[in-house]
PDB file of C-alpha atoms and ligand atoms in Angstrom:
ATOM      1  CA  MET A   1     182.071 138.857  83.163  1.00 68.00           C
ATOM      2  CA  GLU A   2     179.439 141.571  83.689  1.00 79.00           C
ATOM      3  CA  LYS A   3     180.629 144.542  85.738  1.00 88.00           C
ATOM      4  CA  GLU A   4     179.417 144.959  89.314  1.00 91.00           C
ATOM      5  CA  LEU A   5     177.620 148.309  89.575  1.00 94.00           C
ATOM      6  CA  PRO A   6     178.095 150.531  92.644  1.00 91.00           C
ATOM      7  CA  PRO A   7     174.909 150.517  94.814  1.00 90.00           C
ATOM      8  CA  GLY A   8     174.152 154.239  94.196  1.00 92.00           C
ATOM      9  CA  LEU A   9     174.230 153.755  90.430  1.00 96.00           C
ATOM     10  CA  ARG A  10     172.130 150.601  90.697  1.00 96.00           C
ATOM     11  CA  GLU A  11     169.403 152.507  92.556  1.00 96.00           C
ATOM     12  CA  THR A  12     169.472 155.386  90.069  1.00 97.00           C
ATOM     13  CA  LEU A  13     169.040 152.969  87.159  1.00 97.00           C
ATOM     14  CA  GLU A  14     166.288 151.004  88.874  1.00 96.00           C
ATOM     15  CA  ARG A  15     164.388 154.212  89.659  1.00 96.00           C
ATOM     16  CA  ALA A  16     164.522 155.213  85.980  1.00 95.00           C
ATOM     17  CA  ALA A  17     163.436 151.711  84.952  1.00 94.00           C
ATOM     18  CA  ARG A  18     160.382 151.926  87.253  1.00 93.00           C
ATOM     19  CA  SER A  19     159.286 155.341  85.954  1.00 92.00           C
ATOM     20  CA  ASN A  20     157.095 155.346  82.876  1.00 89.00           C
ATOM     21  CA  ARG A  21     159.293 157.892  81.140  1.00 96.00           C
ATOM     22  CA  MET A  22     161.961 157.484  78.503  1.00 97.00           C
ATOM     23  CA  VAL A  23     165.597 156.440  78.772  1.00 98.00           C
ATOM     24  CA  LEU A  24     167.584 158.640  76.385  1.00 98.00           C
ATOM     25  CA  VAL A  25     171.015 157.481  75.201  1.00 98.00           C
ATOM     26  CA  LEU A  26     173.631 159.689  73.543  1.00 98.00           C
ATOM     27  CA  THR A  27     176.644 158.008  71.949  1.00 98.00           C
ATOM     28  CA  GLY A  28     179.923 159.134  70.386  1.00 97.00           C
ATOM     29  CA  ALA A  29     182.961 157.561  68.756  1.00 95.00           C
ATOM     30  CA  GLY A  30     184.074 155.873  72.005  1.00 96.00           C
ATOM     31  CA  ILE A  31     181.281 153.282  71.748  1.00 98.00           C
ATOM     32  CA  SER A  32     182.765 152.017  68.484  1.00 97.00           C
ATOM     33  CA  ALA A  33     186.395 152.109  69.644  1.00 95.00           C
ATOM     34  CA  GLU A  34     186.334 148.466  70.705  1.00 96.00           C
ATOM     35  CA  SER A  35     184.958 147.541  67.295  1.00 97.00           C
ATOM     36  CA  GLY A  36     188.242 148.836  65.887  1.00 94.00           C
ATOM     37  CA  ILE A  37     187.088 152.211  64.544  1.00 92.00           C
ATOM     38  CA  PRO A  38     189.528 154.950  65.581  1.00 85.00           C
ATOM     39  CA  THR A  39     187.859 157.715  67.617  1.00 84.00           C
ATOM     40  CA  PHE A  40     187.527 161.117  66.037  1.00 74.00           C
ATOM     41  CA  ARG A  41     190.097 162.905  68.122  1.00 69.00           C
ATOM     42  CA  GLY A  42     192.364 159.931  68.678  1.00 64.00           C
ATOM     43  CA  GLU A  43     195.483 159.188  66.657  1.00 59.00           C
ATOM     44  CA  GLU A  44     195.334 157.977  63.008  1.00 59.00           C
ATOM     45  CA  GLY A  45     192.855 160.675  62.032  1.00 57.00           C
ATOM     46  CA  TYR A  46     195.122 162.547  59.592  1.00 60.00           C
ATOM     47  CA  TRP A  47     194.995 162.205  55.797  1.00 65.00           C
ATOM     48  CA  LYS A  48     197.669 162.968  53.235  1.00 64.00           C
ATOM     49  CA  VAL A  49     196.911 164.938  50.074  1.00 68.00           C
ATOM     50  CA  GLY A  50     200.021 165.505  47.947  1.00 69.00           C
ATOM     51  CA  SER A  51     202.775 166.226  50.445  1.00 71.00           C
ATOM     52  CA  ARG A  52     200.491 167.718  53.098  1.00 76.00           C
ATOM     53  CA  ASN A  53     198.888 166.074  56.115  1.00 78.00           C
ATOM     54  CA  TYR A  54     195.352 167.232  56.922  1.00 79.00           C
ATOM     55  CA  GLN A  55     193.424 166.791  60.164  1.00 81.00           C
ATOM     56  CA  PRO A  56     189.775 165.640  59.953  1.00 80.00           C
ATOM     57  CA  GLU A  57     188.628 169.138  60.980  1.00 83.00           C
ATOM     58  CA  GLU A  58     190.182 170.495  57.768  1.00 86.00           C
ATOM     59  CA  LEU A  59     188.879 167.763  55.476  1.00 86.00           C
ATOM     60  CA  ALA A  60     185.370 167.259  56.825  1.00 91.00           C
ATOM     61  CA  THR A  61     184.229 170.617  55.500  1.00 95.00           C
ATOM     62  CA  ARG A  62     182.134 171.855  52.628  1.00 96.00           C
ATOM     63  CA  LYS A  63     185.014 174.183  51.771  1.00 96.00           C
ATOM     64  CA  ALA A  64     187.490 171.309  51.320  1.00 95.00           C
ATOM     65  CA  PHE A  65     184.953 169.298  49.318  1.00 97.00           C
ATOM     66  CA  THR A  66     184.347 172.210  46.959  1.00 96.00           C
ATOM     67  CA  LYS A  67     188.098 172.550  46.385  1.00 96.00           C
ATOM     68  CA  MET A  68     189.082 168.860  46.127  1.00 95.00           C
ATOM     69  CA  PRO A  69     186.033 166.564  45.853  1.00 97.00           C
ATOM     70  CA  GLU A  70     187.996 163.572  44.578  1.00 97.00           C
ATOM     71  CA  GLU A  71     190.430 163.597  47.511  1.00 94.00           C
ATOM     72  CA  ILE A  72     187.633 164.046  50.043  1.00 95.00           C
ATOM     73  CA  TRP A  73     185.689 161.170  48.493  1.00 97.00           C
ATOM     74  CA  ALA A  74     188.798 158.948  48.616  1.00 95.00           C
ATOM     75  CA  TRP A  75     189.107 159.753  52.340  1.00 92.00           C
ATOM     76  CA  TYR A  76     185.441 158.939  52.988  1.00 95.00           C
ATOM     77  CA  LEU A  77     185.590 155.708  50.977  1.00 96.00           C
ATOM     78  CA  HIS A  78     188.546 154.642  53.099  1.00 94.00           C
ATOM     79  CA  ARG A  79     186.724 155.549  56.327  1.00 92.00           C
ATOM     80  CA  ARG A  80     183.662 153.696  55.087  1.00 96.00           C
ATOM     81  CA  SER A  81     185.726 150.581  54.433  1.00 95.00           C
ATOM     82  CA  VAL A  82     187.075 150.779  58.022  1.00 94.00           C
ATOM     83  CA  CYS A  83     183.470 151.012  59.293  1.00 95.00           C
ATOM     84  CA  ARG A  84     182.314 148.102  57.123  1.00 95.00           C
ATOM     85  CA  ARG A  85     185.136 145.862  58.337  1.00 95.00           C
ATOM     86  CA  ALA A  86     184.162 146.582  61.942  1.00 97.00           C
ATOM     87  CA  GLU A  87     181.509 144.587  63.785  1.00 98.00           C
ATOM     88  CA  PRO A  88     179.157 145.982  66.465  1.00 98.00           C
ATOM     89  CA  ASN A  89     180.419 145.214  69.984  1.00 98.00           C
ATOM     90  CA  ALA A  90     178.764 144.331  73.294  1.00 98.00           C
ATOM     91  CA  ALA A  91     177.860 147.975  73.967  1.00 98.00           C
ATOM     92  CA  HIS A  92     175.878 148.298  70.730  1.00 98.00           C
ATOM     93  CA  GLY A  93     174.244 144.958  71.530  1.00 98.00           C
ATOM     94  CA  ALA A  94     173.297 146.037  75.058  1.00 98.00           C
ATOM     95  CA  LEU A  95     171.487 149.083  73.639  1.00 98.00           C
ATOM     96  CA  VAL A  96     169.528 146.861  71.254  1.00 98.00           C
ATOM     97  CA  ASP A  97     168.452 144.683  74.208  1.00 98.00           C
ATOM     98  CA  LEU A  98     167.464 147.801  76.139  1.00 98.00           C
ATOM     99  CA  GLU A  99     165.363 149.034  73.235  1.00 98.00           C
ATOM    100  CA  THR A 100     163.680 145.624  72.992  1.00 98.00           C
ATOM    101  CA  ALA A 101     162.816 145.839  76.695  1.00 97.00           C
ATOM    102  CA  LEU A 102     161.641 149.476  76.737  1.00 97.00           C
ATOM    103  CA  GLY A 103     160.086 149.930  73.292  1.00 97.00           C
ATOM    104  CA  ASP A 104     158.852 153.509  72.884  1.00 96.00           C
ATOM    105  CA  ARG A 105     160.394 154.431  76.228  1.00 97.00           C
ATOM    106  CA  PHE A 106     163.810 154.299  74.526  1.00 98.00           C
ATOM    107  CA  ALA A 107     165.595 156.679  72.128  1.00 98.00           C
ATOM    108  CA  LEU A 108     169.171 156.702  70.863  1.00 98.00           C
ATOM    109  CA  VAL A 109     170.938 159.827  69.612  1.00 98.00           C
ATOM    110  CA  THR A 110     174.299 159.113  67.996  1.00 98.00           C
ATOM    111  CA  GLN A 111     177.051 161.298  66.643  1.00 97.00           C
ATOM    112  CA  ASN A 112     178.531 158.307  64.862  1.00 97.00           C
ATOM    113  CA  VAL A 113     178.289 157.964  61.106  1.00 97.00           C
ATOM    114  CA  ASP A 114     179.664 154.394  61.175  1.00 97.00           C
ATOM    115  CA  GLY A 115     176.246 152.674  61.008  1.00 97.00           C
ATOM    116  CA  LEU A 116     177.115 150.194  63.790  1.00 98.00           C
ATOM    117  CA  HIS A 117     173.958 150.920  65.811  1.00 98.00           C
ATOM    118  CA  ARG A 118     171.840 150.067  62.760  1.00 97.00           C
ATOM    119  CA  ARG A 119     173.882 146.972  62.000  1.00 98.00           C
ATOM    120  CA  ALA A 120     173.575 145.821  65.628  1.00 98.00           C
ATOM    121  CA  GLY A 121     169.791 146.024  65.256  1.00 98.00           C
ATOM    122  CA  SER A 122     168.751 149.414  66.688  1.00 98.00           C
ATOM    123  CA  SER A 123     165.521 150.419  64.989  1.00 98.00           C
ATOM    124  CA  ALA A 124     165.554 153.298  62.503  1.00 95.00           C
ATOM    125  CA  GLU A 125     162.618 155.167  64.109  1.00 96.00           C
ATOM    126  CA  ARG A 126     164.238 155.405  67.545  1.00 98.00           C
ATOM    127  CA  LEU A 127     167.743 156.113  66.197  1.00 98.00           C
ATOM    128  CA  PHE A 128     168.709 159.747  65.611  1.00 98.00           C
ATOM    129  CA  GLU A 129     171.908 159.928  63.507  1.00 98.00           C
ATOM    130  CA  ILE A 130     172.515 163.623  64.079  1.00 98.00           C
ATOM    131  CA  HIS A 131     175.794 163.686  62.125  1.00 97.00           C
ATOM    132  CA  GLY A 132     174.556 161.509  59.236  1.00 97.00           C
ATOM    133  CA  ASN A 133     175.610 158.112  57.940  1.00 97.00           C
ATOM    134  CA  ILE A 134     178.672 157.265  55.871  1.00 97.00           C
ATOM    135  CA  GLU A 135     176.693 154.825  53.704  1.00 97.00           C
ATOM    136  CA  LEU A 136     174.442 157.585  52.366  1.00 97.00           C
ATOM    137  CA  THR A 137     174.966 160.316  49.780  1.00 96.00           C
ATOM    138  CA  ARG A 138     173.058 163.329  48.557  1.00 95.00           C
ATOM    139  CA  CYS A 139     173.518 165.940  45.829  1.00 94.00           C
ATOM    140  CA  SER A 140     176.202 168.475  46.761  1.00 95.00           C
ATOM    141  CA  GLU A 141     174.332 171.074  44.682  1.00 91.00           C
ATOM    142  CA  GLU A 142     171.122 170.312  46.606  1.00 87.00           C
ATOM    143  CA  CYS A 143     169.211 169.967  43.350  1.00 87.00           C
ATOM    144  CA  THR A 144     166.846 167.572  45.136  1.00 71.00           C
ATOM    145  CA  GLY A 145     166.204 170.001  47.993  1.00 69.00           C
ATOM    146  CA  ALA A 146     167.233 169.448  51.587  1.00 62.00           C
ATOM    147  CA  GLY A 147     164.730 166.751  52.646  1.00 68.00           C
ATOM    148  CA  ARG A 148     165.503 163.181  53.642  1.00 68.00           C
ATOM    149  CA  ASP A 149     164.131 161.959  50.288  1.00 73.00           C
ATOM    150  CA  ALA A 150     167.281 163.503  48.802  1.00 85.00           C
ATOM    151  CA  LEU A 151     169.316 160.659  50.339  1.00 92.00           C
ATOM    152  CA  ALA A 152     170.659 157.730  48.322  1.00 93.00           C
ATOM    153  CA  PRO A 153     172.880 154.798  49.301  1.00 95.00           C
ATOM    154  CA  LEU A 154     176.430 154.706  47.978  1.00 96.00           C
ATOM    155  CA  PRO A 155     176.408 152.833  44.652  1.00 95.00           C
ATOM    156  CA  ALA A 156     176.688 149.098  45.353  1.00 94.00           C
ATOM    157  CA  SER A 157     179.517 148.617  42.844  1.00 95.00           C
ATOM    158  CA  ILE A 158     181.895 150.895  44.756  1.00 96.00           C
ATOM    159  CA  SER A 159     184.423 148.685  46.487  1.00 94.00           C
ATOM    160  CA  LEU A 160     183.954 148.113  50.224  1.00 94.00           C
ATOM    161  CA  ASP A 161     187.687 147.636  50.476  1.00 94.00           C
ATOM    162  CA  TRP A 162     189.302 151.024  49.996  1.00 95.00           C
ATOM    163  CA  PRO A 163     192.957 151.199  51.118  1.00 93.00           C
ATOM    164  CA  ARG A 164     194.285 154.385  52.642  1.00 88.00           C
ATOM    165  CA  GLY A 165     195.621 156.669  49.908  1.00 87.00           C
ATOM    166  CA  LYS A 166     193.831 154.960  46.979  1.00 93.00           C
ATOM    167  CA  ALA A 167     192.610 157.571  44.472  1.00 95.00           C
ATOM    168  CA  LEU A 168     189.220 157.530  42.724  1.00 96.00           C
ATOM    169  CA  GLY A 169     189.197 155.766  39.361  1.00 96.00           C
ATOM    170  CA  GLU A 170     187.164 156.849  36.314  1.00 96.00           C
ATOM    171  CA  GLU A 171     184.346 154.478  37.337  1.00 96.00           C
ATOM    172  CA  GLU A 172     183.961 156.031  40.819  1.00 97.00           C
ATOM    173  CA  LYS A 173     184.157 159.545  39.368  1.00 97.00           C
ATOM    174  CA  ARG A 174     181.209 158.603  37.165  1.00 96.00           C
ATOM    175  CA  LEU A 175     179.255 156.835  39.901  1.00 97.00           C
ATOM    176  CA  LEU A 176     179.642 159.521  42.562  1.00 97.00           C
ATOM    177  CA  ARG A 177     177.415 161.911  40.656  1.00 95.00           C
ATOM    178  CA  CYS A 178     173.895 163.084  41.321  1.00 92.00           C
ATOM    179  CA  SER A 179     171.569 161.063  39.082  1.00 87.00           C
ATOM    180  CA  ARG A 180     169.385 164.125  38.460  1.00 87.00           C
ATOM    181  CA  CYS A 181     171.711 167.055  37.803  1.00 91.00           C
ATOM    182  CA  GLY A 182     175.086 165.385  37.219  1.00 91.00           C
ATOM    183  CA  GLY A 183     176.807 167.443  39.929  1.00 94.00           C
ATOM    184  CA  TRP A 184     178.957 165.716  42.547  1.00 97.00           C
ATOM    185  CA  ALA A 185     177.202 163.540  45.080  1.00 97.00           C
ATOM    186  CA  ARG A 186     178.513 164.149  48.592  1.00 97.00           C
ATOM    187  CA  PRO A 187     178.651 162.033  51.744  1.00 97.00           C
ATOM    188  CA  HIS A 188     175.572 162.499  53.935  1.00 97.00           C
ATOM    189  CA  VAL A 189     177.523 163.701  56.960  1.00 97.00           C
ATOM    190  CA  LEU A 190     177.427 166.958  58.845  1.00 97.00           C
ATOM    191  CA  TRP A 191     180.609 168.885  58.138  1.00 96.00           C
ATOM    192  CA  PHE A 192     182.466 171.232  60.451  1.00 93.00           C
ATOM    193  CA  ASP A 193     181.409 174.350  58.531  1.00 95.00           C
ATOM    194  CA  GLU A 194     177.732 173.351  58.426  1.00 96.00           C
ATOM    195  CA  TYR A 195     174.797 173.637  60.795  1.00 95.00           C
ATOM    196  CA  TYR A 196     172.491 171.114  62.386  1.00 96.00           C
ATOM    197  CA  ASP A 197     169.283 170.695  60.480  1.00 92.00           C
ATOM    198  CA  GLU A 198     165.942 169.103  61.302  1.00 95.00           C
ATOM    199  CA  GLU A 199     165.031 167.863  57.847  1.00 93.00           C
ATOM    200  CA  LEU A 200     168.316 166.104  57.164  1.00 93.00           C
ATOM    201  CA  PHE A 201     169.470 165.158  60.648  1.00 95.00           C
ATOM    202  CA  ARG A 202     166.342 165.353  62.883  1.00 96.00           C
ATOM    203  CA  SER A 203     168.312 167.627  65.195  1.00 97.00           C
ATOM    204  CA  ARG A 204     165.383 169.524  66.759  1.00 97.00           C
ATOM    205  CA  SER A 205     163.536 166.273  67.397  1.00 98.00           C
ATOM    206  CA  ALA A 206     166.651 164.831  69.040  1.00 98.00           C
ATOM    207  CA  LEU A 207     166.886 167.773  71.437  1.00 98.00           C
ATOM    208  CA  ALA A 208     163.160 167.585  72.223  1.00 98.00           C
ATOM    209  CA  LEU A 209     163.592 163.990  73.444  1.00 98.00           C
ATOM    210  CA  VAL A 210     165.187 165.284  76.635  1.00 98.00           C
ATOM    211  CA  GLU A 211     161.837 166.665  77.791  1.00 97.00           C
ATOM    212  CA  GLU A 212     160.402 163.130  77.908  1.00 96.00           C
ATOM    213  CA  ALA A 213     163.381 161.444  79.548  1.00 98.00           C
ATOM    214  CA  SER A 214     163.813 160.214  83.100  1.00 97.00           C
ATOM    215  CA  LEU A 215     167.519 159.456  82.604  1.00 98.00           C
ATOM    216  CA  LEU A 216     170.242 160.380  80.124  1.00 98.00           C
ATOM    217  CA  LEU A 217     173.004 157.849  79.422  1.00 98.00           C
ATOM    218  CA  VAL A 218     176.024 159.423  77.659  1.00 98.00           C
ATOM    219  CA  VAL A 219     178.566 157.021  76.166  1.00 98.00           C
ATOM    220  CA  GLY A 220     182.010 157.576  74.635  1.00 97.00           C
ATOM    221  CA  THR A 221     182.003 161.225  73.647  1.00 96.00           C
ATOM    222  CA  SER A 222     184.417 164.070  74.295  1.00 93.00           C
ATOM    223  CA  GLY A 223     181.534 166.576  74.175  1.00 91.00           C
ATOM    224  CA  GLN A 224     182.964 168.893  71.516  1.00 89.00           C
ATOM    225  CA  THR A 225     179.873 169.392  69.363  1.00 92.00           C
ATOM    226  CA  THR A 226     177.015 171.734  70.088  1.00 94.00           C
ATOM    227  CA  LEU A 227     173.873 169.594  69.895  1.00 97.00           C
ATOM    228  CA  PRO A 228     175.141 166.896  72.287  1.00 97.00           C
ATOM    229  CA  PHE A 229     176.212 169.695  74.610  1.00 96.00           C
ATOM    230  CA  GLN A 230     172.721 171.206  74.500  1.00 97.00           C
ATOM    231  CA  ILE A 231     171.174 167.814  75.197  1.00 98.00           C
ATOM    232  CA  VAL A 232     173.312 167.366  78.302  1.00 98.00           C
ATOM    233  CA  LEU A 233     172.729 170.948  79.513  1.00 97.00           C
ATOM    234  CA  ARG A 234     168.981 170.574  79.052  1.00 97.00           C
ATOM    235  CA  ALA A 235     169.011 167.290  80.978  1.00 98.00           C
ATOM    236  CA  ALA A 236     171.056 168.943  83.738  1.00 97.00           C
ATOM    237  CA  SER A 237     168.649 171.873  83.974  1.00 97.00           C
ATOM    238  CA  ARG A 238     165.730 169.399  84.238  1.00 96.00           C
ATOM    239  CA  ARG A 239     167.736 167.664  86.968  1.00 95.00           C
ATOM    240  CA  ILE A 240     167.282 164.194  85.531  1.00 97.00           C
ATOM    241  CA  PRO A 241     170.196 161.875  86.362  1.00 98.00           C
ATOM    242  CA  ILE A 242     172.990 161.833  83.784  1.00 98.00           C
ATOM    243  CA  VAL A 243     175.077 158.673  83.662  1.00 98.00           C
ATOM    244  CA  VAL A 244     178.342 159.086  81.745  1.00 98.00           C
ATOM    245  CA  VAL A 245     180.410 156.112  80.555  1.00 98.00           C
ATOM    246  CA  ASN A 246     183.715 157.301  79.129  1.00 97.00           C
ATOM    247  CA  LEU A 247     187.327 156.220  79.131  1.00 96.00           C
ATOM    248  CA  ASP A 248     188.530 159.687  80.161  1.00 94.00           C
ATOM    249  CA  GLU A 249     187.082 162.621  82.027  1.00 94.00           C
ATOM    250  CA  SER A 250     184.732 164.613  79.778  1.00 93.00           C
ATOM    251  CA  PRO A 251     183.002 167.993  80.046  1.00 95.00           C
ATOM    252  CA  PHE A 252     179.916 165.978  81.018  1.00 97.00           C
ATOM    253  CA  SER A 253     181.498 164.397  84.098  1.00 96.00           C
ATOM    254  CA  GLU A 254     180.581 167.336  86.340  1.00 95.00           C
ATOM    255  CA  HIS A 255     176.943 167.262  85.175  1.00 96.00           C
ATOM    256  CA  ALA A 256     176.789 163.558  85.942  1.00 96.00           C
ATOM    257  CA  LEU A 257     177.812 164.222  89.522  1.00 94.00           C
ATOM    258  CA  ALA A 258     175.652 167.348  89.931  1.00 95.00           C
ATOM    259  CA  THR A 259     172.498 165.518  88.818  1.00 96.00           C
ATOM    260  CA  GLY A 260     172.992 162.536  91.128  1.00 94.00           C
ATOM    261  CA  GLY A 261     173.893 160.341  88.164  1.00 96.00           C
ATOM    262  CA  ALA A 262     177.309 158.721  87.814  1.00 96.00           C
ATOM    263  CA  ASP A 263     180.600 159.319  86.054  1.00 97.00           C
ATOM    264  CA  VAL A 264     181.752 155.840  85.101  1.00 97.00           C
ATOM    265  CA  ARG A 265     185.317 155.696  83.789  1.00 96.00           C
ATOM    266  CA  GLY A 266     185.888 152.690  81.591  1.00 96.00           C
ATOM    267  CA  LYS A 267     185.140 150.951  78.339  1.00 97.00           C
ATOM    268  CA  ALA A 268     181.634 151.069  76.944  1.00 98.00           C
ATOM    269  CA  ALA A 269     181.618 147.388  75.956  1.00 97.00           C
ATOM    270  CA  GLU A 270     182.475 146.420  79.530  1.00 97.00           C
ATOM    271  CA  TRP A 271     179.976 148.661  81.344  1.00 98.00           C
ATOM    272  CA  LEU A 272     176.934 148.905  79.092  1.00 98.00           C
ATOM    273  CA  PRO A 273     175.729 145.304  79.434  1.00 98.00           C
ATOM    274  CA  ALA A 274     175.384 145.714  83.228  1.00 97.00           C
ATOM    275  CA  ILE A 275     173.937 149.243  83.018  1.00 98.00           C
ATOM    276  CA  CYS A 276     171.391 148.342  80.339  1.00 98.00           C
ATOM    277  CA  ALA A 277     170.372 145.176  82.175  1.00 97.00           C
ATOM    278  CA  ARG A 278     169.473 147.305  85.255  1.00 96.00           C
ATOM    279  CA  LEU A 279     167.498 149.731  83.084  1.00 96.00           C
ATOM    280  CA  SER A 280     165.480 146.975  81.460  1.00 92.00           C
TER     281      SER A 280
HETATM  282  P1  OAD B   1     185.930 161.938  70.138  1.00 88.34           P
HETATM  283  O1  OAD B   1     186.987 161.179  69.395  1.00 88.34           O
HETATM  284  O2  OAD B   1     186.061 163.423  70.231  1.00 88.34           O
HETATM  285  O3  OAD B   1     185.802 161.394  71.636  1.00 88.34           O
HETATM  286  C1  OAD B   1     185.696 160.022  71.912  1.00 88.34           C
HETATM  287  C2  OAD B   1     185.577 159.845  73.407  1.00 88.34           C
HETATM  288  O4  OAD B   1     185.380 158.475  73.663  1.00 88.34           O
HETATM  289  C3  OAD B   1     186.802 160.298  74.210  1.00 88.34           C
HETATM  290  O5  OAD B   1     186.371 161.091  75.298  1.00 88.34           O
HETATM  291  C4  OAD B   1     187.420 158.981  74.699  1.00 88.34           C
HETATM  292  O6  OAD B   1     187.977 159.097  76.017  1.00 88.34           O
HETATM  293  C5  OAD B   1     186.205 158.074  74.765  1.00 88.34           C
HETATM  294  N1  OAD B   1     186.527 156.645  74.543  1.00 88.34           N
HETATM  295  C6  OAD B   1     187.491 156.075  73.786  1.00 88.34           C
HETATM  296  N2  OAD B   1     187.411 154.743  73.813  1.00 88.34           N
HETATM  297  C7  OAD B   1     186.366 154.432  74.610  1.00 88.34           C
HETATM  298  C8  OAD B   1     185.745 153.219  75.042  1.00 88.34           C
HETATM  299  N3  OAD B   1     186.201 152.040  74.646  1.00 88.34           N
HETATM  300  N4  OAD B   1     184.672 153.295  75.862  1.00 88.34           N
HETATM  301  C9  OAD B   1     184.192 154.498  76.282  1.00 88.34           C
HETATM  302  N5  OAD B   1     184.736 155.674  75.911  1.00 88.34           N
HETATM  303  C10 OAD B   1     185.787 155.661  75.087  1.00 88.34           C
HETATM  304  O7  OAD B   1     184.547 161.535  69.460  1.00 88.34           O
HETATM  305  P2  OAD B   1     183.118 162.226  69.593  1.00 88.34           P
HETATM  306  O8  OAD B   1     182.926 162.834  70.935  1.00 88.34           O
HETATM  307  O9  OAD B   1     182.127 161.230  69.135  1.00 88.34           O
HETATM  308  O10 OAD B   1     181.308 165.317  64.318  1.00 88.34           O
HETATM  309  O11 OAD B   1     183.228 163.349  68.536  1.00 88.34           O
HETATM  310  C11 OAD B   1     182.067 164.093  68.321  1.00 88.34           C
HETATM  311  C12 OAD B   1     182.042 164.653  66.968  1.00 88.34           C
HETATM  312  O12 OAD B   1     183.217 165.414  66.747  1.00 88.34           O
HETATM  313  C13 OAD B   1     182.081 163.673  65.827  1.00 88.34           C
HETATM  314  O13 OAD B   1     180.835 163.057  65.561  1.00 88.34           O
HETATM  315  C14 OAD B   1     182.451 164.575  64.696  1.00 88.34           C
HETATM  316  C15 OAD B   1     183.434 165.540  65.367  1.00 88.34           C
HETATM  317  O14 OAD B   1     183.179 166.856  65.137  1.00 88.34           O
HETATM  318  C16 OAD B   1     181.165 165.672  63.040  1.00 88.34           C
HETATM  319  O15 OAD B   1     181.876 165.243  62.157  1.00 88.34           O
HETATM  320  C17 OAD B   1     180.055 166.630  62.786  1.00 88.34           C
END
C-alpha cells in the first residue's frame, strides 16, 4: 500500500510540481538495497585475496588495480554478477514514472554503478552516472584518451555468473584487454584515489543541474563522497527544498530540515511511489 505523506511534505511536493523548474534526484546504494545489492558501507563488502581481507576502499583504487589487476577484476566480475541477478525495485520504477511525467523537467544523478536505473527504464540523456557503470570498461593505459568514446561494454562471452572468490581464467585474461594497445582494460568506475571528471562522468554538468532545480530529492546515500555533498550544499544555499529518503540519519538530514524539505526515514521502495506520484 502506498505510504501516506505528511501534509507539510505533500504541499512541498505539490509546489515543486506546479513550478516550471526541474526536479533533481540524487541516489545512492540505499535505493538498490531492496533489490538485493548490498550497500557500499554495509556488511559483506570485504574481499579476500590470499589470506588477507580487504575493504572496498582498499580495492576500488587505481593503486590496487596496478598491483593486482586479476584479483581486482575477479572482484568486479563478482559484483557485476550480483548486480545482474538483481531486478529494479519500486523506487527505480517510481523515478521512471516521474521522468515520463516531467520530461525535461527531470534529471537523475546516481552514485550507483549497478545499472538498475537504466534497466528500470530511466533515459540515458537524463541519467548522470557520476561514479560510472559496472558493465563498461575502458583502457587502463588511457591509450584511447579520456573521452566517453573510450568506453566499451564488457565482452559478452564473460560469464554473468561469477561466484565470490573465482579467479580469472586464461580466456578472461585475454578478453579483458584493450583492443587497441593490448594493455589491461579496467572497469569504468570512479576509484577512491581518482577525481571526478566531466568527460568521463559528466560531473560538472551534474552539479550545474542544481541551478535549474526547484526541489532536490536525495535517496539512500550516506553522503560520503564529494560531488553529492556539493550538490546538496549548493541546493541548500539556493534554499530549494531538499527531501531526503534514507533508512538512517545522514549528513543531509539537517539540510532537509533547514530548507523546509523533509527528512523521511524509511525504505526507498516504500516511500518513492507516493513521493513521485505527488511530484508528477
Ligand atoms: P552507502 O553504503 O555509504 O550508504 C547507503 C545509505 O543508504 C545508508 O545511509 C543507508 O542507511 C541507506 N539505506 C540502506 N537501505 C536503504 C533503503 N532500503 N532505503 C533507503 N535508504 C537505505 O552508499 P552510498 O552513499 O551510495 O563511490 O555510497 C556513496 C559512494 O561511496 C559509492 O558510490 C562509492 C563509495 O565511495 C565510489 O566508489 C566512487
